[in-house]
Coordinates of C-alpha atoms in Angstrom, one line a residue:
Chain A
X25 CA -21.3 -15.8 23.1
X26 CA -17.9 -16.2 21.6
X27 CA -16.3 -19.8 21.9
X28 CA -12.8 -20.4 20.5
X29 CA -11.6 -24.2 20.3
X30 CA -8.0 -25.0 19.2
X31 CA -8.0 -21.4 16.7
X32 CA -4.3 -21.6 14.4
X33 CA -3.4 -19.1 12.1
X34 CA 0.5 -19.6 10.3
X35 CA 1.8 -16.7 8.5
X36 CA 4.1 -18.1 6.1
X37 CA 6.5 -16.3 4.0
X38 CA 10.1 -15.1 2.8
X39 CA 11.1 -18.7 4.2
X40 CA 9.7 -17.9 7.6
X41 CA 6.6 -19.9 9.0
X42 CA 5.3 -17.6 12.1
X43 CA 2.6 -19.5 13.9
X44 CA 0.9 -16.2 14.9
X45 CA -2.6 -17.7 16.9
X46 CA -1.2 -20.9 18.4
X47 CA -3.8 -23.7 19.4
X48 CA -5.7 -20.9 21.5
X49 CA -9.2 -21.8 23.2
X50 CA -11.2 -19.5 25.4
X51 CA -14.6 -18.5 25.5
X52 CA -16.2 -15.5 26.2
X53 CA -19.9 -15.1 27.8
X54 CA -22.5 -12.8 27.5
X55 CA -21.8 -9.5 28.9
X56 CA -18.8 -10.6 29.5
X57 CA -15.6 -8.0 29.1
X58 CA -12.4 -9.8 28.0
X59 CA -9.0 -8.0 27.9
X60 CA -6.3 -9.8 25.7
X61 CA -2.7 -8.0 26.3
X62 CA 0.8 -8.9 25.4
X63 CA 4.1 -7.9 23.7
X64 CA 4.1 -6.7 20.3
X65 CA 4.1 -9.4 17.8
X66 CA 2.4 -12.2 20.5
X67 CA -0.7 -12.3 18.2
X68 CA -3.2 -10.7 19.9
X69 CA -4.6 -8.5 17.5
X70 CA -4.3 -11.4 14.8
X71 CA -6.5 -13.3 17.6
X72 CA -9.1 -10.7 17.4
X73 CA -9.2 -10.2 13.7
X74 CA -9.7 -14.2 13.4
X75 CA -13.1 -13.7 15.6
X76 CA -14.8 -12.1 12.7
X77 CA -13.4 -13.7 10.1
X78 CA -11.0 -10.6 8.9
X79 CA -8.2 -13.1 9.3
X80 CA -8.9 -16.6 7.6
X81 CA -7.4 -18.9 10.4
X82 CA -5.7 -22.4 9.1
X83 CA -7.2 -24.6 11.6
X84 CA -9.7 -24.4 14.7
X85 CA -13.4 -23.3 15.3
X86 CA -14.6 -19.7 16.0
X87 CA -18.4 -20.1 17.2
X88 CA -20.2 -16.9 17.8
X89 CA -23.2 -17.1 19.4
X90 CA -24.1 -20.7 18.3
X91 CA -22.5 -20.3 14.6
X92 CA -19.5 -22.1 13.5
X93 CA -17.9 -18.8 11.7
X94 CA -16.1 -21.4 9.4
X95 CA -19.0 -23.8 8.6
X96 CA -19.4 -24.2 5.1
X97 CA -23.2 -23.3 5.1
X98 CA -22.5 -20.0 7.3
X99 CA -22.9 -16.6 6.0
X100 CA -20.0 -14.7 7.2
X101 CA -21.3 -11.1 6.0
X102 CA -24.6 -12.1 8.5
X103 CA -22.0 -13.1 11.2
X104 CA -20.1 -9.9 11.0
X105 CA -23.3 -8.0 11.2
X106 CA -23.6 -9.0 14.9
X107 CA -20.1 -8.6 15.4
X108 CA -18.9 -4.6 15.5
X109 CA -15.1 -3.6 15.4
X110 CA -13.3 -0.8 16.2
X111 CA -9.8 -0.8 14.6
X112 CA -6.4 1.0 16.0
X113 CA -6.4 3.5 12.3
X114 CA -10.1 4.1 12.9
X115 CA -10.6 3.2 9.5
X116 CA -13.8 5.6 9.0
X117 CA -14.4 6.5 5.2
X118 CA -13.0 9.7 4.3
X119 CA -15.5 10.1 1.3
X120 CA -18.6 10.2 3.5
X121 CA -19.5 12.7 6.1
X122 CA -19.5 11.4 9.9
X123 CA -23.3 11.0 9.7
X124 CA -22.9 9.1 6.5
X125 CA -20.2 6.9 8.2
X126 CA -22.8 5.7 10.6
X127 CA -26.2 5.3 8.4
X128 CA -24.2 3.5 5.3
X129 CA -24.2 0.0 6.6
X130 CA -27.4 0.6 8.6
X131 CA -29.1 1.6 4.5
X132 CA -27.0 -1.3 2.8
X133 CA -26.8 -4.3 5.2
X134 CA -29.5 -3.6 7.4
X135 CA -31.9 -2.1 4.6
X136 CA -33.2 0.3 7.1
X137 CA -35.1 3.1 5.9
X138 CA -33.3 6.7 5.4
X139 CA -35.4 8.2 8.4
X140 CA -34.6 5.1 10.9
X141 CA -31.1 5.0 10.1
X142 CA -30.5 9.0 10.6
X143 CA -32.3 8.6 13.8
X144 CA -30.1 5.4 15.3
X145 CA -26.9 7.2 13.8
X146 CA -28.0 10.7 15.8
X147 CA -28.9 9.1 19.0
X148 CA -25.2 6.8 19.1
X149 CA -23.5 10.0 17.4
X150 CA -24.8 11.9 20.6
X151 CA -24.0 9.3 23.2
X152 CA -20.5 9.4 22.1
X153 CA -20.4 13.2 22.4
X154 CA -20.3 13.8 18.3
X155 CA -23.4 15.0 17.6
X156 CA -22.3 18.9 16.5
X157 CA -19.9 17.2 13.8
X158 CA -22.4 15.0 12.0
X159 CA -21.9 17.2 8.7
X160 CA -18.1 17.5 9.2
X161 CA -15.8 14.9 7.1
X162 CA -13.6 12.6 8.8
X163 CA -10.5 14.4 8.0
X164 CA -11.7 17.4 10.1
X165 CA -12.1 15.6 13.5
X166 CA -9.5 14.6 16.2
X167 CA -8.3 11.4 16.5
X168 CA -10.1 10.8 19.7
X169 CA -13.7 12.1 17.8
X170 CA -13.1 10.2 14.6
X171 CA -12.8 6.9 17.1
X172 CA -15.4 7.7 18.5
X173 CA -17.5 7.5 15.7
X174 CA -16.0 4.5 14.4
X175 CA -17.2 2.8 17.9
X176 CA -20.8 4.7 16.5
X177 CA -20.6 3.4 13.3
X178 CA -20.4 -0.5 14.6
X179 CA -22.8 0.1 17.1
X180 CA -25.2 1.1 14.8
X181 CA -25.5 -2.3 13.4
X182 CA -26.4 -3.3 16.9
X183 CA -23.8 -6.1 17.2
X184 CA -24.1 -8.9 20.1
X185 CA -20.5 -8.5 20.3
X186 CA -17.9 -5.7 20.1
X187 CA -14.2 -6.6 19.4
X188 CA -11.7 -3.4 20.2
X189 CA -8.6 -3.7 18.1
X190 CA -6.1 -1.2 20.0
X191 CA -8.6 1.2 20.1
X192 CA -6.4 4.1 21.8
X193 CA -2.9 3.0 20.2
X194 CA -3.2 5.7 17.7
X195 CA -4.0 8.4 20.0
X196 CA -2.7 11.4 21.8
X197 CA -2.6 10.9 25.0
X198 CA -5.2 13.4 25.9
X199 CA -7.4 12.2 23.6
X200 CA -7.5 8.4 25.1
X201 CA -9.4 9.2 28.0
X202 CA -12.8 9.9 26.0
X203 CA -12.4 7.1 24.0
X204 CA -12.2 4.6 27.1
X205 CA -15.0 6.5 28.4
X206 CA -17.4 5.2 25.8
X207 CA -15.9 1.6 26.0
X208 CA -16.3 2.3 29.7
X209 CA -20.2 3.0 29.4
X210 CA -20.6 0.2 26.9
X211 CA -19.2 -2.2 29.1
X212 CA -21.4 -1.0 32.2
X213 CA -24.5 -1.3 29.9
X214 CA -23.7 -5.0 29.6
X215 CA -22.1 -5.0 26.0
X216 CA -20.2 -8.1 25.4
X217 CA -16.5 -7.3 24.6
X218 CA -13.2 -8.3 23.2
X219 CA -10.5 -5.5 23.6
X220 CA -7.2 -5.8 22.7
X221 CA -5.2 -2.7 24.6
X222 CA -2.0 -1.4 26.2
X223 CA -4.4 0.5 28.7
X224 CA -3.8 -1.5 31.6
X225 CA -5.9 1.0 33.8
X226 CA -8.9 -0.1 31.5
X227 CA -8.1 -3.5 31.9
X228 CA -8.0 -3.5 36.1
X229 CA -11.1 -1.5 36.0
X230 CA -13.4 -2.9 33.5
X231 CA -12.1 -6.3 32.4
X232 CA -14.2 -9.2 33.7
X233 CA -10.8 -11.4 32.5
X234 CA -7.3 -10.6 31.4
X235 CA -6.0 -12.9 28.8
X236 CA -1.8 -12.4 28.4
X237 CA -0.9 -14.0 25.3
X238 CA 2.9 -14.1 24.1
X239 CA 4.0 -15.9 21.1
X240 CA 0.1 -17.2 19.9
X241 CA -0.5 -18.7 23.0
X242 CA -3.0 -17.5 26.0
X243 CA -0.3 -17.7 28.7
X244 CA -2.5 -16.5 31.2
X245 CA -6.5 -16.2 31.8
X246 CA -7.5 -14.5 35.0
X247 CA -9.1 -12.2 37.1
X248 CA -7.5 -8.5 36.9
X249 CA -7.4 -8.2 40.7
X250 CA -5.1 -11.8 40.1
X251 CA -3.1 -11.0 37.0
X252 CA -2.1 -7.6 38.0
X253 CA -1.1 -8.6 41.4
X254 CA -0.1 -12.3 41.1
X255 CA 0.5 -13.9 37.5
X256 CA 1.4 -17.1 37.5
X257 CA 3.9 -17.1 34.7
X258 CA 7.2 -15.5 34.5
X259 CA 6.5 -14.0 31.1
X260 CA 3.7 -12.5 32.7
X261 CA 5.2 -11.2 35.4
X262 CA 8.6 -9.6 33.2
X263 CA 5.6 -8.0 31.1
X264 CA 4.3 -6.5 33.9
X265 CA 7.2 -4.8 35.0
X266 CA 8.0 -3.2 31.6
X267 CA 4.6 -1.8 31.6
X268 CA 3.5 -1.0 35.1
Chain B
X22 CA 20.0 38.3 6.8
X23 CA 17.0 36.0 6.2
X24 CA 17.3 32.7 4.9
X25 CA 14.2 33.5 2.3
X26 CA 15.0 35.7 -0.3
X27 CA 12.6 37.5 -2.4
X28 CA 13.9 36.5 -5.7
X29 CA 13.8 38.9 -8.8
X30 CA 11.1 37.4 -11.0
X31 CA 10.8 40.3 -13.9
X32 CA 14.7 39.5 -15.8
X33 CA 13.2 36.4 -16.4
X34 CA 9.9 36.6 -17.0
X35 CA 11.2 39.2 -19.7
X36 CA 13.5 36.4 -21.1
X37 CA 10.4 34.4 -21.6
X38 CA 8.9 37.0 -24.1
X39 CA 12.4 37.3 -25.8
X40 CA 12.4 33.7 -26.8
X41 CA 8.9 33.5 -27.6
X42 CA 9.1 36.4 -29.8
X43 CA 12.4 35.3 -31.4
X44 CA 10.6 31.6 -32.1
X45 CA 7.7 33.6 -33.7
X46 CA 9.9 35.7 -35.8
X47 CA 11.9 32.5 -36.9
X48 CA 8.5 31.3 -37.7
X49 CA 8.0 34.4 -40.1
X50 CA 11.6 34.0 -41.7
X51 CA 11.2 30.2 -42.4
X52 CA 7.9 30.7 -44.2
X53 CA 9.3 33.7 -46.1
X54 CA 12.1 31.2 -47.4
X55 CA 10.0 29.0 -48.9
X56 CA 7.9 31.6 -50.8
X57 CA 4.5 30.7 -48.9
X58 CA 1.9 32.9 -49.6
X59 CA -0.5 33.0 -46.4
X60 CA -3.9 32.8 -47.2
X61 CA -5.9 33.2 -43.5
X62 CA -9.0 34.6 -45.1
X63 CA -9.7 31.1 -47.0
X64 CA -10.2 29.4 -43.6
X65 CA -13.0 30.7 -42.1
X66 CA -15.5 29.6 -44.9
X67 CA -14.5 25.8 -43.8
X68 CA -16.3 26.4 -40.7
X69 CA -19.7 27.8 -41.8
X70 CA -20.5 29.3 -45.3
X71 CA -23.5 30.8 -47.0
X72 CA -25.1 28.4 -49.5
X73 CA -26.8 30.4 -52.3
X74 CA -29.5 28.8 -53.6
X75 CA -30.8 30.2 -57.1
X76 CA -34.5 31.6 -57.7
X77 CA -36.2 31.1 -60.8
X78 CA -39.0 32.6 -62.6
X79 CA -42.2 29.8 -62.5
X80 CA -43.3 31.1 -65.6
X81 CA -42.7 33.4 -69.1
X82 CA -43.8 37.1 -68.4
X83 CA -42.8 40.6 -67.4
X84 CA -41.6 41.9 -63.5
X85 CA -44.0 44.2 -62.3
X86 CA -42.9 45.3 -59.2
X87 CA -40.2 44.7 -56.5
X88 CA -40.3 45.4 -53.0
X89 CA -38.0 45.5 -50.5
X90 CA -38.4 43.5 -47.2
X91 CA -35.5 43.3 -45.3
X92 CA -32.3 42.1 -46.6
X93 CA -34.7 40.3 -49.2
X94 CA -36.3 41.7 -52.1
X95 CA -40.3 40.2 -53.0
X96 CA -40.1 40.5 -56.9
X97 CA -43.6 40.4 -58.4
X98 CA -44.4 38.8 -62.0
X99 CA -47.4 39.7 -64.7
X100 CA -47.5 36.1 -66.5
X101 CA -48.0 36.3 -70.5
X102 CA -50.9 34.2 -70.7
X103 CA -53.8 35.7 -68.5
X104 CA -53.6 34.9 -64.8
X105 CA -52.4 35.8 -61.3
X106 CA -49.2 37.1 -60.5
X107 CA -46.6 35.3 -59.0
X108 CA -44.0 36.6 -56.1
X109 CA -40.7 35.5 -55.7
X110 CA -38.4 36.0 -52.5
X111 CA -34.3 36.6 -53.3
X112 CA -31.7 38.3 -51.7
X113 CA -30.9 41.6 -52.8
X114 CA -27.5 41.7 -53.2
X115 CA -28.1 39.2 -55.7
X116 CA -31.1 40.6 -57.6
X117 CA -30.6 39.7 -61.4
X118 CA -33.8 41.6 -62.7
X119 CA -35.0 44.9 -62.6
X120 CA -38.8 45.9 -63.1
X121 CA -40.0 45.8 -66.9
X122 CA -37.9 43.2 -67.6
X123 CA -39.2 40.3 -69.5
X124 CA -38.4 37.0 -67.7
X125 CA -38.6 33.3 -69.9
X126 CA -39.8 30.4 -67.7
X127 CA -36.6 29.1 -65.5
X128 CA -34.6 32.5 -65.8
X129 CA -32.5 32.9 -62.5
X130 CA -34.3 35.7 -60.6
X131 CA -31.9 36.3 -57.9
X132 CA -30.8 33.7 -54.8
X133 CA -31.7 32.8 -51.3
X134 CA -28.9 32.7 -49.0
X135 CA -28.5 30.6 -46.0
X136 CA -25.8 29.1 -43.6
X137 CA -23.8 25.9 -44.1
X138 CA -21.9 23.9 -41.7
X139 CA -18.7 23.9 -43.0
X140 CA -16.4 20.2 -43.3
X141 CA -14.0 21.5 -40.1
X142 CA -17.1 22.1 -37.9
X143 CA -18.4 18.7 -39.0
X144 CA -14.9 17.0 -38.6
X145 CA -14.5 18.5 -35.2
X146 CA -18.2 17.3 -34.1
X147 CA -17.3 14.0 -35.8
X148 CA -13.9 13.7 -33.6
X149 CA -15.7 15.1 -30.0
X150 CA -18.5 12.5 -30.6
X151 CA -15.8 9.4 -31.2
X152 CA -14.2 10.3 -28.9
X153 CA -16.8 10.5 -26.5
X154 CA -18.2 7.0 -27.4
X155 CA -15.0 5.8 -27.4
X156 CA -14.3 6.9 -23.7
X157 CA -18.0 5.5 -22.4
X158 CA -16.9 2.2 -23.4
X159 CA -13.6 2.4 -22.8
X160 CA -14.4 3.2 -19.1
X161 CA -16.2 0.4 -18.9
X162 CA -14.2 -2.0 -20.2
X163 CA -11.4 -0.4 -18.4
X164 CA -13.5 -0.7 -15.2
X165 CA -14.8 -4.3 -15.9
X166 CA -11.0 -5.2 -16.7
X167 CA -9.4 -3.8 -14.2
X168 CA -11.8 -6.0 -11.6
X169 CA -10.7 -8.7 -13.2
X170 CA -7.1 -8.1 -13.2
X171 CA -7.4 -8.4 -9.3
X172 CA -9.9 -11.1 -8.8
X173 CA -8.7 -14.3 -7.2
X174 CA -10.1 -16.1 -10.2
X175 CA -7.1 -17.0 -12.5
X176 CA -9.3 -17.5 -15.2
X177 CA -10.3 -13.9 -15.2
X178 CA -6.9 -12.6 -14.6
X179 CA -5.6 -14.2 -17.2
X180 CA -8.1 -13.0 -19.7
X181 CA -7.5 -9.5 -18.6
X182 CA -3.3 -9.7 -18.4
X183 CA -3.7 -11.2 -21.8
X184 CA -6.0 -8.0 -22.9
X185 CA -4.0 -5.7 -21.8
X186 CA -0.7 -6.4 -22.9
X187 CA -2.2 -7.5 -26.6
X188 CA -3.2 -3.5 -26.5
X189 CA -0.3 -2.4 -24.7
X190 CA 2.4 -4.1 -26.8
X191 CA 0.7 -3.2 -30.3
X192 CA 0.6 0.2 -32.2
X193 CA -3.1 1.4 -32.3
X194 CA -3.0 2.4 -35.9
X195 CA -2.4 -1.0 -36.7
X196 CA -5.1 -2.1 -34.2
X197 CA -7.7 0.2 -36.2
X198 CA -6.8 -1.8 -39.5
X199 CA -7.4 -5.2 -37.9
X200 CA -10.6 -4.2 -36.3
X201 CA -11.7 -2.6 -39.3
X202 CA -10.5 -4.9 -42.5
X203 CA -10.4 -8.5 -40.1
X204 CA -13.2 -8.2 -37.4
X205 CA -15.3 -5.8 -39.4
X206 CA -15.3 -7.6 -42.2
X207 CA -15.9 -10.8 -40.5
X208 CA -18.7 -9.4 -38.5
X209 CA -20.0 -6.8 -40.9
X210 CA -19.5 -3.7 -39.1
X211 CA -19.7 -0.6 -40.4
X212 CA -16.6 1.7 -40.3
X213 CA -17.7 3.8 -37.6
X214 CA -18.8 1.2 -35.1
X215 CA -14.8 -0.3 -36.4
X216 CA -13.5 2.9 -35.5
X217 CA -15.1 3.5 -31.9
X218 CA -14.5 -0.6 -30.9
X219 CA -10.8 -0.2 -31.6
X220 CA -10.3 3.0 -29.7
X221 CA -12.7 1.8 -26.8
X222 CA -10.6 -1.5 -26.5
X223 CA -7.5 0.4 -26.9
X224 CA -7.9 3.4 -24.3
X225 CA -9.9 0.2 -22.2
X226 CA -6.9 -1.5 -21.6
X227 CA -4.8 1.7 -20.4
X228 CA -7.9 2.4 -18.3
X229 CA -8.2 -1.0 -16.7
X230 CA -3.9 0.0 -15.5
X231 CA -5.2 3.1 -14.2
X232 CA -8.3 1.5 -12.1
X233 CA -6.3 -1.3 -10.8
X234 CA -3.4 0.7 -9.3
X235 CA -6.3 3.1 -8.2
X236 CA -8.1 0.3 -6.6
X237 CA -5.1 -1.1 -5.1
X238 CA -3.8 2.6 -3.1
X239 CA -6.7 2.4 -1.0
X240 CA -6.0 1.2 2.6
X241 CA -6.9 -2.4 3.1
X242 CA -8.2 -0.9 6.3
X243 CA -11.3 0.6 4.5
X244 CA -12.3 -2.5 2.9
X245 CA -11.6 -4.4 6.5
X246 CA -14.0 -2.2 7.7
X247 CA -16.7 -2.3 5.7
X248 CA -16.5 -6.1 5.5
X249 CA -16.5 -6.0 9.3
X250 CA -20.0 -4.1 9.3
X251 CA -21.1 -7.2 7.4
X252 CA -21.0 -5.5 4.1
X253 CA -20.2 -7.8 0.7
X254 CA -17.5 -7.7 -1.3
X255 CA -19.5 -6.3 -3.8
X256 CA -21.2 -3.9 -1.8
X257 CA -17.7 -2.9 -0.1
X258 CA -16.2 -2.1 -3.8
X259 CA -19.1 -0.3 -4.6
X260 CA -19.7 2.1 -1.6
X261 CA -16.0 2.2 -0.2
X262 CA -13.4 1.3 -2.6
X263 CA -14.3 2.4 -6.3
X264 CA -15.3 6.0 -5.0
X265 CA -12.3 6.5 -3.5
X266 CA -10.6 5.0 -6.3
X267 CA -12.0 7.3 -9.0
X268 CA -11.0 10.0 -6.8
X269 CA -7.7 9.1 -6.7
X270 CA -7.2 8.3 -10.6
X271 CA -9.0 11.0 -11.8
X272 CA -5.9 12.9 -12.8
X273 CA -4.4 9.8 -14.3
X274 CA -7.9 9.2 -15.7
X275 CA -7.8 12.6 -17.5
X276 CA -4.3 12.2 -19.0
X277 CA -5.9 9.0 -20.9
X278 CA -8.8 10.8 -22.3
X279 CA -7.3 13.7 -23.6
X280 CA -5.0 11.4 -25.3
X281 CA -7.6 9.9 -26.3
X282 CA -9.1 12.6 -28.6
X283 CA -5.4 13.0 -29.9
X284 CA -5.6 9.4 -30.6
X285 CA -8.6 9.4 -32.7
X286 CA -7.3 11.5 -35.7
X287 CA -6.2 7.8 -36.5
X288 CA -9.4 6.9 -37.1
X289 CA -9.0 9.2 -40.5
X290 CA -6.9 6.2 -42.0
X291 CA -10.1 3.6 -42.0
X292 CA -11.9 7.0 -43.9
X293 CA -13.6 8.3 -41.3
X294 CA -14.2 12.2 -41.8
X295 CA -13.0 13.5 -38.3
X296 CA -11.2 16.7 -37.9
X297 CA -7.9 15.3 -39.5
X298 CA -9.5 13.7 -42.5
X299 CA -11.8 16.8 -43.1
X300 CA -8.5 19.1 -43.0
X301 CA -6.7 16.8 -45.4
X302 CA -9.7 17.0 -47.6
X303 CA -9.7 20.7 -47.7
X304 CA -6.2 21.0 -48.1
X305 CA -6.5 18.9 -51.9
X306 CA -8.9 21.8 -52.7
X307 CA -7.9 24.7 -51.2
X308 CA -4.2 24.4 -51.1
X309 CA -4.2 26.5 -47.7
X310 CA -1.6 23.3 -46.5
X311 CA -0.1 25.5 -43.9
X312 CA -3.5 27.5 -42.3
X313 CA -5.5 24.4 -42.7
X314 CA -3.2 21.9 -40.3
X315 CA -2.1 25.0 -37.7
X316 CA -6.4 25.3 -37.6
X317 CA -6.4 21.8 -37.5
X318 CA -4.0 21.6 -34.3
X319 CA -5.6 24.7 -32.6
X320 CA -8.9 23.0 -32.6
X321 CA -7.6 19.8 -31.0
X322 CA -5.7 22.4 -28.9
X323 CA -9.2 24.1 -27.7
X324 CA -10.9 20.5 -27.2
X325 CA -8.4 18.8 -24.8
X326 CA -7.8 22.0 -22.9
X327 CA -11.8 22.4 -22.3
X328 CA -12.0 18.9 -21.2
X329 CA -8.6 19.3 -19.1
X330 CA -10.5 22.4 -17.1
X331 CA -13.5 20.1 -17.0
X332 CA -11.5 17.4 -15.1
X333 CA -9.7 19.9 -13.2
X334 CA -13.0 21.4 -11.4
X335 CA -14.3 17.8 -10.9
X336 CA -10.9 17.4 -9.0
X337 CA -11.5 20.1 -7.2
X338 CA -15.1 19.2 -6.0
X339 CA -14.1 15.9 -4.8
X340 CA -11.6 17.3 -2.9
X341 CA -14.3 18.3 -0.3
X342 CA -13.7 15.7 1.8
X343 CA -10.1 16.2 2.2

């Protein structure tokens, strides 16, 4: 479903050149859940953002469902329709109600009718447990509720892949669970997911594979059982010692 | 003892009243000094006045009957030569003939009165609609220029920067003259069109900077979220960024449009009869210089206050989602 070949992203500025993503190659199969972990500044978020072209990478290839997203004939907007993304800071549209947040892109991008978009939104908001808040504005919701709305908003486009960029990092501890539960349910339903997170429990329980990144490179690529018990890389061993 | 103390307000409010009273007395003494005779009763007629239209006899004859009908009177005249009598309706207060009077053709019998809009009202209306039209075009110009200003295309960006710098770096009065005498002559523009054009371009440049700042103040995450859903750059701008940006820039925009109403007084230099020009014209005939300028100032104040209240109300409405 996702294929990444020798992806390179360089940030240059103030005389510094940072290779945020340094020749990363990997692939994510249909229905697979891949969790990307690593220390701060290791390039995991940048890598994830390259997957739907939010970050313009310098070299390499990202192929989503057979389409090279950097191809000269590729309509990037059409690719993004198929790739949902959930952000650390939710990024809900504050001037729209919860319902409008979930229906807007369906209407504008998918050209769905009002009733169809509404039904789809209600079904998804019920699924993530926010059905009673549909007419509230995002500012009236807790962080956990906002993030669940953000997930519903992304799912409303019927994406083939979901990208999660530290979806629980900005949440109060007691709200992390409700968001992770929604993500676990998605994983069980067979959604292809790439998740950047610091939730080791989630990685251990849900992930099919764990990628460990440091300094822009993928140092480990292993099933969680092996990664959490016997990582090969000393850097990964040190990281796990810190977080577990 | 609590840190928060109830501060006493009334001595300060009293002081405020004393200062205001002092100012008023000072003003009164100052006008006494220059021996100015205030004639406020002359002012209302410039808002609206009763125009008298003389009514004359259609032919020579004798007034045979005057019958009152409300404030008016119907004067019936029997012609000297044989024929049917005719009636003329005039205001009773202006009646100049009595029953039995002999009248010649075209003799004045009295007059009818009707209300006429005075020059101050006309000038106020011109000021309001010129400001409104200029504000409308200025907003459109500002929106387009603001978008060009943050465009990735160097041509669009360069043009926008040049336009903004040209307008912001020169006085509006000079711009109006250039627009009227140069561009207006070349393109054969009417003075009203030239005035509106100059004001629109002026307010557009300032609006562009306000809108640019508003767009740039919207967090990047908003457009990233929209783009990640597959919206195009234009759709993101229309549905996500601009609505939020407009809400944020409403207070500075309001200030800009209030300034526009005041700046519109400068178009009086190209002989557009706005509120300021009307005031000047009235003064040449009435010599009520102080009263008219105070009245003109008050009228500007009323218009700007109403607009400011309107925009304040709009702002509160938009604040619903906060």
